[in-house]
XYZ file of N, CA, C and O in Angstrom:
684
model
N 91.224 -104.863 -146.236
C 90.904 -103.472 -146.543
C 89.550 -103.125 -145.928
O 88.589 -103.874 -146.045
N 89.478 -101.982 -145.271
C 88.228 -101.554 -144.648
C 87.417 -100.721 -145.642
O 87.878 -100.389 -146.722
N 86.215 -100.383 -145.226
C 85.321 -99.618 -146.078
C 84.319 -98.894 -145.185
O 83.872 -99.451 -144.184
N 83.957 -97.661 -145.540
C 82.998 -96.935 -144.711
C 81.632 -97.626 -144.672
O 81.238 -98.292 -145.626
N 80.943 -97.434 -143.567
C 79.592 -97.970 -143.407
C 78.610 -97.160 -144.269
O 77.700 -97.720 -144.873
N 78.817 -95.846 -144.351
C 78.019 -94.943 -145.185
C 78.952 -93.849 -145.707
O 79.783 -93.337 -144.965
N 78.792 -93.501 -146.984
C 79.501 -92.367 -147.572
C 78.446 -91.349 -147.991
O 77.513 -91.690 -148.724
N 78.588 -90.118 -147.527
C 77.651 -89.049 -147.866
C 78.238 -88.143 -148.941
O 79.386 -87.703 -148.824
N 77.442 -87.887 -149.972
C 77.821 -86.950 -151.029
C 76.686 -85.958 -151.216
O 75.547 -86.221 -150.815
N 77.000 -84.840 -151.822
C 75.995 -83.819 -152.094
C 76.640 -82.454 -152.147
O 77.832 -82.301 -151.884
N 75.848 -81.440 -152.482
C 76.398 -80.098 -152.645
C 76.809 -79.469 -151.316
O 76.382 -79.909 -150.245
N 77.605 -78.426 -151.408
C 78.011 -77.672 -150.231
C 76.777 -77.156 -149.511
O 75.802 -76.756 -150.146
N 76.806 -77.234 -148.195
C 75.716 -76.695 -147.405
C 74.528 -77.610 -147.222
O 73.564 -77.243 -146.563
N 74.571 -78.821 -147.781
C 73.425 -79.722 -147.690
C 73.304 -80.371 -146.307
O 72.253 -80.866 -145.946
N 74.401 -80.347 -145.543
C 74.343 -80.910 -144.196
C 75.077 -82.226 -144.043
O 74.819 -82.977 -143.101
N 76.012 -82.507 -144.937
C 76.744 -83.770 -144.862
C 77.448 -83.930 -143.521
O 77.396 -85.009 -142.926
N 78.071 -82.875 -143.023
C 78.797 -82.966 -141.752
C 77.848 -83.189 -140.583
O 78.069 -84.079 -139.753
N 76.797 -82.407 -140.515
C 75.842 -82.524 -139.407
C 75.154 -83.879 -139.420
O 75.089 -84.579 -138.401
N 74.634 -84.274 -140.579
C 73.943 -85.558 -140.703
C 74.930 -86.700 -140.492
O 74.608 -87.699 -139.831
N 76.127 -86.552 -141.024
C 77.148 -87.592 -140.861
C 77.480 -87.851 -139.398
O 77.611 -88.998 -138.977
N 77.603 -86.783 -138.623
C 77.886 -86.945 -137.192
C 76.723 -87.623 -136.482
O 76.932 -88.492 -135.627
N 75.494 -87.263 -136.833
C 74.320 -87.921 -136.241
C 74.276 -89.401 -136.599
O 73.999 -90.252 -135.741
N 74.544 -89.719 -137.854
C 74.547 -91.119 -138.285
C 75.615 -91.914 -137.546
O 75.366 -93.039 -137.105
N 76.801 -91.323 -137.408
C 77.885 -92.005 -136.704
C 77.495 -92.296 -135.256
O 77.732 -93.403 -134.752
N 76.878 -91.306 -134.598
C 76.419 -91.516 -133.216
C 75.406 -92.641 -133.141
O 75.497 -93.521 -132.295
N 74.423 -92.622 -134.038
C 73.363 -93.644 -134.021
C 73.903 -95.034 -134.311
O 73.391 -96.017 -133.784
N 74.913 -95.116 -135.173
C 75.473 -96.414 -135.546
C 76.624 -96.849 -134.638
O 77.119 -97.971 -134.765
N 77.071 -95.954 -133.757
C 78.179 -96.278 -132.862
C 79.512 -96.434 -133.575
O 80.332 -97.284 -133.220
N 79.717 -95.604 -134.600
C 80.965 -95.635 -135.367
C 81.573 -94.235 -135.407
O 80.945 -93.265 -135.004
N 82.781 -94.142 -135.934
C 83.465 -92.854 -136.042
C 82.957 -92.076 -137.261
O 82.452 -92.660 -138.221
N 83.116 -90.762 -137.201
C 82.763 -89.872 -138.303
C 84.039 -89.267 -138.871
O 84.969 -88.933 -138.127
N 84.088 -89.121 -140.187
C 85.244 -88.508 -140.847
C 84.762 -87.681 -142.030
O 83.829 -88.068 -142.734
N 85.418 -86.546 -142.248
C 85.078 -85.637 -143.342
C 86.358 -85.369 -144.134
O 87.358 -84.922 -143.556
N 86.343 -85.646 -145.429
C 87.567 -85.465 -146.212
C 87.975 -83.999 -146.306
O 89.163 -83.708 -146.436
N 87.017 -83.069 -146.231
C 87.399 -81.652 -146.202
C 88.232 -81.346 -144.964
O 89.235 -80.628 -145.034
N 87.838 -81.905 -143.806
C 88.629 -81.729 -142.583
C 90.012 -82.349 -142.737
O 91.011 -81.775 -142.282
N 90.081 -83.517 -143.370
C 91.375 -84.172 -143.608
C 92.292 -83.269 -144.421
O 93.482 -83.145 -144.132
N 91.720 -82.630 -145.444
C 92.508 -81.760 -146.322
C 93.018 -80.541 -145.554
O 94.202 -80.187 -145.650
N 92.138 -79.911 -144.774
C 92.530 -78.727 -144.001
C 93.653 -79.094 -143.021
O 94.642 -78.361 -142.894
N 93.526 -80.234 -142.366
C 94.550 -80.680 -141.415
C 95.873 -80.959 -142.130
O 96.930 -80.502 -141.697
N 95.808 -81.693 -143.228
C 97.029 -82.066 -143.958
C 97.730 -80.858 -144.575
O 98.962 -80.783 -144.579
N 96.938 -79.917 -145.088
C 97.513 -78.763 -145.786
C 97.810 -77.587 -144.855
O 98.518 -76.663 -145.238
N 97.215 -77.600 -143.660
C 97.438 -76.516 -142.715
C 96.826 -75.190 -143.128
O 97.286 -74.120 -142.725
N 95.780 -75.233 -143.947
C 95.094 -74.017 -144.392
C 93.699 -74.384 -144.872
O 93.384 -75.554 -145.080
N 92.873 -73.362 -145.039
C 91.489 -73.610 -145.433
C 91.403 -74.028 -146.898
O 92.316 -73.764 -147.695
N 90.276 -74.626 -147.232
C 90.031 -75.000 -148.623
C 89.972 -73.747 -149.492
O 90.521 -73.727 -150.594
N 89.331 -72.692 -148.989
C 89.275 -71.434 -149.742
C 90.685 -70.924 -150.045
O 90.956 -70.457 -151.158
N 91.598 -71.028 -149.070
C 92.977 -70.582 -149.293
C 93.677 -71.430 -150.359
O 94.442 -70.916 -151.177
N 93.424 -72.739 -150.361
C 94.023 -73.602 -151.384
C 93.514 -73.185 -152.766
O 94.304 -73.058 -153.708
N 92.214 -72.936 -152.880
C 91.645 -72.483 -154.156
C 92.307 -71.193 -154.612
O 92.704 -71.071 -155.773
N 92.427 -70.226 -153.703
C 92.988 -68.918 -154.057
C 94.475 -69.037 -154.399
O 94.934 -68.495 -155.401
N 95.230 -69.759 -153.559
C 96.686 -69.840 -153.732
C 97.113 -70.719 -154.903
O 98.077 -70.414 -155.600
N 96.403 -71.838 -155.108
C 96.867 -72.819 -156.092
C 95.883 -73.133 -157.197
O 96.245 -73.778 -158.177
N 94.635 -72.741 -157.031
C 93.622 -73.000 -158.050
C 92.877 -74.306 -157.817
O 93.296 -75.167 -157.055
N 91.747 -74.403 -158.513
C 90.893 -75.583 -158.343
C 91.563 -76.892 -158.743
O 91.429 -77.889 -158.026
N 92.315 -76.961 -159.865
C 92.936 -78.242 -160.231
C 93.865 -78.787 -159.139
O 93.859 -79.990 -158.855
N 94.641 -77.909 -158.503
C 95.532 -78.351 -157.424
C 94.710 -78.859 -156.242
O 95.042 -79.891 -155.642
N 93.631 -78.139 -155.906
C 92.780 -78.600 -154.817
C 92.176 -79.961 -155.145
O 92.139 -80.863 -154.299
N 91.674 -80.134 -156.353
C 91.035 -81.402 -156.727
C 92.016 -82.572 -156.642
O 91.624 -83.689 -156.290
N 93.283 -82.343 -156.942
C 94.291 -83.406 -156.821
C 94.475 -83.805 -155.355
O 94.555 -84.993 -155.026
N 94.532 -82.812 -154.478
C 94.652 -83.084 -153.037
C 93.395 -83.811 -152.553
O 93.475 -84.784 -151.800
N 92.240 -83.350 -153.010
C 90.973 -83.956 -152.612
C 90.894 -85.419 -153.048
O 90.454 -86.288 -152.282
N 91.327 -85.700 -154.260
C 91.289 -87.068 -154.786
C 92.105 -88.008 -153.897
O 91.649 -89.109 -153.558
N 93.281 -87.569 -153.489
C 94.126 -88.387 -152.596
C 93.454 -88.584 -151.238
O 93.459 -89.675 -150.675
N 92.868 -87.510 -150.719
C 92.203 -87.586 -149.406
C 91.036 -88.566 -149.435
O 90.844 -89.352 -148.496
N 90.256 -88.542 -150.497
C 89.107 -89.444 -150.617
C 89.583 -90.885 -150.734
O 89.067 -91.782 -150.048
N 90.570 -91.130 -151.568
C 91.096 -92.494 -151.738
C 91.587 -93.046 -150.406
O 91.282 -94.171 -150.027
N 92.339 -92.235 -149.671
C 92.849 -92.661 -148.363
C 91.709 -92.960 -147.397
O 91.688 -94.011 -146.754
N 90.752 -92.061 -147.315
C 89.638 -92.248 -146.377
C 88.804 -93.472 -146.730
O 88.355 -94.202 -145.827
N 88.599 -93.730 -148.006
C 87.808 -94.895 -148.410
C 88.487 -96.207 -148.027
O 87.809 -97.204 -147.787
N 89.799 -96.214 -147.960
C 90.498 -97.449 -147.602
C 90.765 -97.578 -146.108
O 90.944 -98.680 -145.621
N 90.774 -96.462 -145.384
C 91.118 -96.493 -143.959
C 89.920 -96.436 -143.012
O 90.004 -96.924 -141.900
N 88.835 -95.802 -143.441
C 87.764 -95.453 -142.510
C 86.614 -96.454 -142.571
O 86.141 -96.796 -143.662
N 86.162 -96.890 -141.400
C 85.071 -97.865 -141.337
C 83.768 -97.270 -140.817
O 82.795 -97.994 -140.659
N 83.739 -95.982 -140.556
C 82.543 -95.347 -140.025
C 81.759 -94.623 -141.099
O 81.625 -95.092 -142.224
N 81.246 -93.449 -140.738
C 80.510 -92.595 -141.673
C 81.502 -91.595 -142.265
O 82.252 -90.956 -141.532
N 81.492 -91.485 -143.577
C 82.428 -90.618 -144.292
C 81.665 -89.598 -145.123
O 80.782 -89.965 -145.902
N 81.990 -88.317 -144.956
C 81.409 -87.247 -145.772
C 82.464 -86.748 -146.748
O 83.613 -86.502 -146.357
N 82.078 -86.619 -148.006
C 82.982 -86.106 -149.037
C 82.635 -84.670 -149.367
O 81.481 -84.261 -149.265
N 83.635 -83.918 -149.796
C 83.406 -82.548 -150.244
C 82.478 -82.543 -151.451
O 82.377 -83.531 -152.186
N 81.808 -81.416 -151.657
C 80.804 -81.306 -152.706
C 81.279 -81.649 -154.103
O 80.522 -82.178 -154.917
N 82.545 -81.376 -154.411
C 83.053 -81.633 -155.758
C 83.853 -82.908 -155.909
O 84.382 -83.192 -156.990
N 83.931 -83.717 -154.871
C 84.752 -84.936 -154.928
C 84.321 -85.875 -156.048
O 85.153 -86.568 -156.644
N 83.039 -85.873 -156.373
C 82.508 -86.791 -157.379
C 82.841 -86.360 -158.811
O 82.547 -87.084 -159.758
N 83.488 -85.217 -158.977
C 83.871 -84.764 -160.315
C 84.938 -85.660 -160.928
O 85.032 -85.784 -162.146
N 85.734 -86.313 -160.110
C 86.834 -87.147 -160.579
C 86.336 -88.554 -160.924
O 85.745 -89.236 -160.076
N 86.600 -89.006 -162.141
C 86.134 -90.324 -162.593
C 86.722 -91.457 -161.746
O 86.023 -92.432 -161.452
N 87.980 -91.353 -161.357
C 88.586 -92.402 -160.527
C 87.929 -92.455 -159.151
O 87.710 -93.533 -158.599
N 87.581 -91.306 -158.610
C 86.875 -91.268 -157.324
C 85.502 -91.918 -157.476
O 85.101 -92.732 -156.632
N 84.804 -91.615 -158.549
C 83.489 -92.241 -158.772
C 83.629 -93.753 -158.883
O 82.810 -94.500 -158.350
N 84.686 -94.210 -159.529
C 84.908 -95.657 -159.649
C 85.158 -96.281 -158.270
O 84.667 -97.377 -157.983
N 85.904 -95.576 -157.418
C 86.160 -96.073 -156.062
C 84.872 -96.151 -155.238
O 84.768 -96.955 -154.314
N 83.899 -95.306 -155.565
C 82.638 -95.288 -154.826
C 81.682 -96.403 -155.253
O 80.718 -96.689 -154.550
N 81.971 -97.045 -156.384
C 81.117 -98.141 -156.853
C 81.113 -99.240 -155.796
O 82.151 -99.632 -155.274
N 79.930 -99.702 -155.457
C 79.822 -100.766 -154.465
C 79.801 -100.278 -153.021
O 79.599 -101.067 -152.103
N 80.035 -98.984 -152.812
C 79.969 -98.404 -151.461
C 78.524 -98.046 -151.144
O 77.705 -97.880 -152.044
N 78.215 -97.879 -149.871
C 76.874 -97.448 -149.450
C 76.857 -95.916 -149.491
O 76.967 -95.256 -148.456
N 76.705 -95.370 -150.691
C 76.751 -93.925 -150.909
C 75.336 -93.359 -150.877
O 74.441 -93.877 -151.542
N 75.168 -92.290 -150.109
C 73.888 -91.595 -150.041
C 74.101 -90.163 -150.526
O 74.968 -89.451 -150.018
N 73.295 -89.789 -151.512
C 73.315 -88.429 -152.049
C 72.271 -87.626 -151.295
O 71.087 -87.901 -151.378
N 72.733 -86.644 -150.514
C 71.837 -85.724 -149.828
C 71.555 -84.573 -150.781
O 72.466 -83.846 -151.174
N 70.298 -84.424 -151.176
C 69.944 -83.429 -152.187
C 69.183 -82.263 -151.568
O 68.587 -82.388 -150.495
N 69.213 -81.123 -152.262
C 68.412 -79.956 -151.881
C 68.269 -79.058 -153.097
O 69.081 -79.104 -154.011
N 67.216 -78.224 -153.083
C 67.039 -77.287 -154.187
C 67.717 -75.957 -153.854
O 68.202 -75.749 -152.743
N 67.758 -75.056 -154.821
C 68.496 -73.801 -154.657
C 67.907 -72.940 -153.533
O 68.659 -72.279 -152.806
N 66.594 -72.950 -153.362
C 66.006 -72.125 -152.298
C 66.460 -72.611 -150.920
O 66.731 -71.812 -150.033
N 66.536 -73.912 -150.753
C 67.024 -74.480 -149.496
C 68.504 -74.110 -149.304
O 68.936 -73.777 -148.210
N 69.276 -74.147 -150.384
C 70.703 -73.787 -150.314
C 70.871 -72.344 -149.851
O 71.745 -72.047 -149.033
N 70.017 -71.461 -150.372
C 70.087 -70.048 -149.973
C 69.793 -69.920 -148.478
O 70.499 -69.221 -147.752
N 68.765 -70.615 -148.008
C 68.400 -70.551 -146.582
C 69.536 -71.055 -145.697
O 69.820 -70.491 -144.654
N 70.172 -72.144 -146.114
C 71.171 -72.787 -145.257
C 72.519 -72.091 -145.264
O 73.167 -71.984 -144.245
N 72.972 -71.697 -146.430
C 74.335 -71.168 -146.527
C 74.377 -69.676 -146.749
O 75.429 -69.070 -146.576
N 73.247 -69.105 -147.185
C 73.277 -67.707 -147.571
C 74.075 -67.529 -148.854
O 74.216 -66.441 -149.372
N 74.605 -68.650 -149.370
C 75.450 -68.634 -150.572
C 76.459 -67.498 -150.486
O 76.532 -66.632 -151.336
N 77.237 -67.537 -149.432
C 78.175 -66.440 -149.168
C 79.517 -66.630 -149.854
O 79.814 -67.677 -150.394
N 80.322 -65.596 -149.812
C 81.605 -65.587 -150.506
C 82.649 -66.510 -149.882
O 83.692 -66.726 -150.463
N 82.371 -67.089 -148.710
C 83.309 -68.038 -148.113
C 83.376 -69.322 -148.941
O 84.263 -70.130 -148.754
N 82.440 -69.491 -149.849
C 82.432 -70.643 -150.757
C 83.126 -70.209 -152.038
O 82.573 -69.447 -152.827
N 84.354 -70.683 -152.289
C 85.137 -70.159 -153.409
C 84.468 -70.305 -154.771
O 84.651 -69.474 -155.647
N 83.664 -71.340 -154.972
C 83.041 -71.521 -156.276
C 81.766 -70.698 -156.439
O 81.147 -70.712 -157.489
N 81.374 -69.979 -155.382
C 80.131 -69.208 -155.441
C 80.348 -67.715 -155.198
O 79.435 -67.008 -154.813
N 81.544 -67.240 -155.456
C 81.891 -65.868 -155.094
C 81.113 -64.802 -155.862
O 80.817 -63.750 -155.322
N 80.784 -65.057 -157.116
C 80.067 -64.073 -157.929
C 78.730 -64.680 -158.355
O 78.680 -65.806 -158.824
N 77.634 -63.946 -158.171
C 76.281 -64.400 -158.524
C 76.015 -65.808 -157.991
O 75.864 -66.765 -158.756
N 75.969 -65.945 -156.673
C 75.904 -67.271 -156.060
C 74.721 -68.142 -156.488
O 74.903 -69.329 -156.703
N 73.529 -67.567 -156.619
C 72.375 -68.394 -157.024
C 72.600 -69.024 -158.391
O 72.369 -70.217 -158.578
N 73.034 -68.202 -159.341
C 73.282 -68.699 -160.701
C 74.394 -69.743 -160.682
O 74.280 -70.796 -161.306
N 75.460 -69.462 -159.953
C 76.576 -70.404 -159.917
C 76.175 -71.708 -159.233
O 76.593 -72.773 -159.658
N 75.364 -71.623 -158.170
C 74.920 -72.841 -157.486
C 74.093 -73.697 -158.452
O 74.284 -74.898 -158.541
N 73.178 -73.047 -159.194
C 72.362 -73.792 -160.165
C 73.245 -74.456 -161.219
O 73.030 -75.612 -161.581
N 74.234 -73.715 -161.714
C 75.138 -74.271 -162.733
C 75.955 -75.427 -162.175
O 76.150 -76.445 -162.856
N 76.444 -75.278 -160.940
C 77.184 -76.378 -160.314
C 76.302 -77.618 -160.206
O 76.737 -78.735 -160.495
N 75.070 -77.437 -159.782
C 74.167 -78.575 -159.625
C 73.813 -79.204 -160.968
O 73.695 -80.426 -161.061
N 73.653 -78.385 -162.008
C 73.383 -78.947 -163.331
C 74.551 -79.820 -163.779
O 74.353 -80.868 -164.388
N 75.761 -79.396 -163.460
C 76.947 -80.149 -163.842
C 77.179 -81.375 -162.956
O 77.771 -82.361 -163.402
N 76.727 -81.326 -161.719
C 77.055 -82.387 -160.756
C 75.929 -83.355 -160.428
O 76.193 -84.477 -160.016
N 74.688 -82.938 -160.560
C 73.552 -83.761 -160.105
C 73.637 -85.188 -160.633
O 73.488 -86.151 -159.887
N 73.878 -85.338 -161.944
C 73.930 -86.690 -162.520
C 75.095 -87.505 -161.956
O 75.008 -88.722 -161.853
N 76.169 -86.840 -161.549
C 77.312 -87.550 -160.967
C 76.983 -88.018 -159.549
O 77.341 -89.128 -159.158
N 76.293 -87.157 -158.783
C 75.842 -87.583 -157.451
C 74.923 -88.791 -157.587
O 75.051 -89.773 -156.855
N 73.995 -88.704 -158.527
C 73.041 -89.801 -158.722
C 73.743 -91.070 -159.199
O 73.365 -92.176 -158.805
N 74.767 -90.911 -160.036
C 75.522 -92.059 -160.558
C 76.160 -92.880 -159.439
O 76.142 -94.103 -159.474
N 76.714 -92.215 -158.446
C 77.436 -92.933 -157.376
C 76.523 -93.363 -156.232
O 76.926 -94.170 -155.399
N 75.303 -92.858 -156.191
C 74.443 -93.054 -155.024
C 73.705 -94.387 -155.037
O 73.126 -94.781 -156.041
N 73.714 -95.041 -153.867
C 72.856 -96.199 -153.639
C 71.467 -95.711 -153.241
O 70.480 -96.416 -153.417
N 71.385 -94.489 -152.705
C 70.115 -93.889 -152.290
C 70.228 -92.374 -152.390
O 71.311 -91.814 -152.210
N 69.098 -91.730 -152.674
C 69.013 -90.271 -152.697
C 68.053 -89.864 -151.587
O 66.940 -90.375 -151.507
N 68.506 -88.955 -150.716
C 67.678 -88.494 -149.605
C 67.526 -86.981 -149.711
O 68.490 -86.243 -149.510
N 66.304 -86.499 -150.040
C 66.075 -85.058 -150.066
C 66.158 -84.477 -148.654
O 65.679 -85.096 -147.701
N 66.758 -83.308 -148.531
C 66.921 -82.675 -147.219
C 66.034 -81.452 -147.044
O 65.927 -80.939 -145.937
N 65.392 -81.009 -148.114
C 64.579 -79.792 -148.063
C 63.508 -79.880 -146.978
O 62.752 -80.860 -146.936
N 63.473 -78.872 -146.109
C 62.444 -78.793 -145.081
C 62.542 -79.847 -143.997
O 61.605 -80.027 -143.221
N 63.656 -80.550 -143.919
C 63.841 -81.586 -142.902
C 64.906 -81.170 -141.901
O 65.870 -80.501 -142.264
N 64.756 -81.619 -140.665
C 65.797 -81.401 -139.669
C 66.928 -82.396 -139.929
O 66.714 -83.425 -140.591
N 68.125 -82.134 -139.397
C 69.211 -83.113 -139.542
C 68.815 -84.500 -139.023
O 69.158 -85.516 -139.631
N 68.080 -84.533 -137.911
C 67.641 -85.819 -137.371
C 66.722 -86.556 -138.329
O 66.823 -87.781 -138.492
N 65.825 -85.818 -138.977
C 64.920 -86.435 -139.955
C 65.691 -86.943 -141.172
O 65.390 -88.015 -141.706
N 66.701 -86.196 -141.576
C 67.520 -86.624 -142.717
C 68.318 -87.877 -142.344
O 68.410 -88.826 -143.139
N 68.861 -87.900 -141.131
C 69.608 -89.082 -140.682
C 68.694 -90.304 -140.661
O 69.068 -91.381 -141.144
N 67.497 -90.145 -140.137
C 66.535 -91.255 -140.084
C 66.161 -91.716 -141.487
O 66.111 -92.916 -141.771
N 65.903 -90.762 -142.392
C 65.565 -91.105 -143.775
C 66.733 -91.823 -144.459
O 66.522 -92.733 -145.278
N 67.957 -91.438 -144.130
C 69.137 -92.086 -144.691
C 69.209 -93.534 -144.243
O 69.419 -94.443 -145.061
N 69.020 -93.773 -142.951
C 69.045 -95.143 -142.451
C 67.930 -95.975 -143.086
O 68.156 -97.114 -143.502
N 66.745 -95.399 -143.197
C 65.625 -96.103 -143.827
C 65.910 -96.412 -145.295
O 65.623 -97.506 -145.776
N 66.483 -95.435 -146.007
C 66.777 -95.633 -147.428
C 67.779 -96.760 -147.632
O 67.637 -97.576 -148.545
N 68.766 -96.849 -146.775
C 69.761 -97.904 -146.914
C 69.183 -99.260 -146.557
O 69.499 -100.258 -147.180
N 68.315 -99.297 -145.562
C 67.669 -100.568 -145.207
C 66.801 -101.043 -146.373
O 66.794 -102.224 -146.700
N 66.065 -100.114 -146.983
C 65.228 -100.476 -148.118
C 66.067 -100.913 -149.307
O 65.698 -101.815 -150.035
N 67.193 -100.248 -149.464
C 68.074 -100.561 -150.603
C 68.617 -101.974 -150.484
O 68.827 -102.659 -151.466
N 68.867 -102.428 -149.260
C 69.453 -103.753 -149.041
C 68.395 -104.855 -148.983
O 68.748 -106.034 -148.928
N 67.127 -104.473 -148.930
C 66.071 -105.486 -148.771
C 65.892 -106.314 -150.028
O 66.208 -105.934 -151.105
């Protein structure tokens, strides 16, 4: 059974995809994003799945996608922002090299504009983002081997900090 070299978790807009691709390039491995896997498998956007079937249906699809990617992928893997909500997914992440990319609400506003394309942030995005983070922060921290703040950093700086954090974690 294979296992990813690094698994990235964190809120929407934190830069998991961008940083993940940089890490994969630096490590000479493949990059994979479970959100992309879901869009490909379902033939529609995540927002459309939320609207058409609701969050519980999306979370079931997401859980399967994460389980598959954790067993098949040996490179850098980025998970969707809510993947850690599932207890079985968190259990699968135990022992993995998981890095939680963190940011505060002001950074989230700068990066994403907290726009309506994010189904969980459609109404009062700042308040909803804060509430999501209050509900999820401890779960991100629970699964993480390292926490890397992204506020005020370039993707390259975050990638470098991620590599450093993992080296320190293994020392």
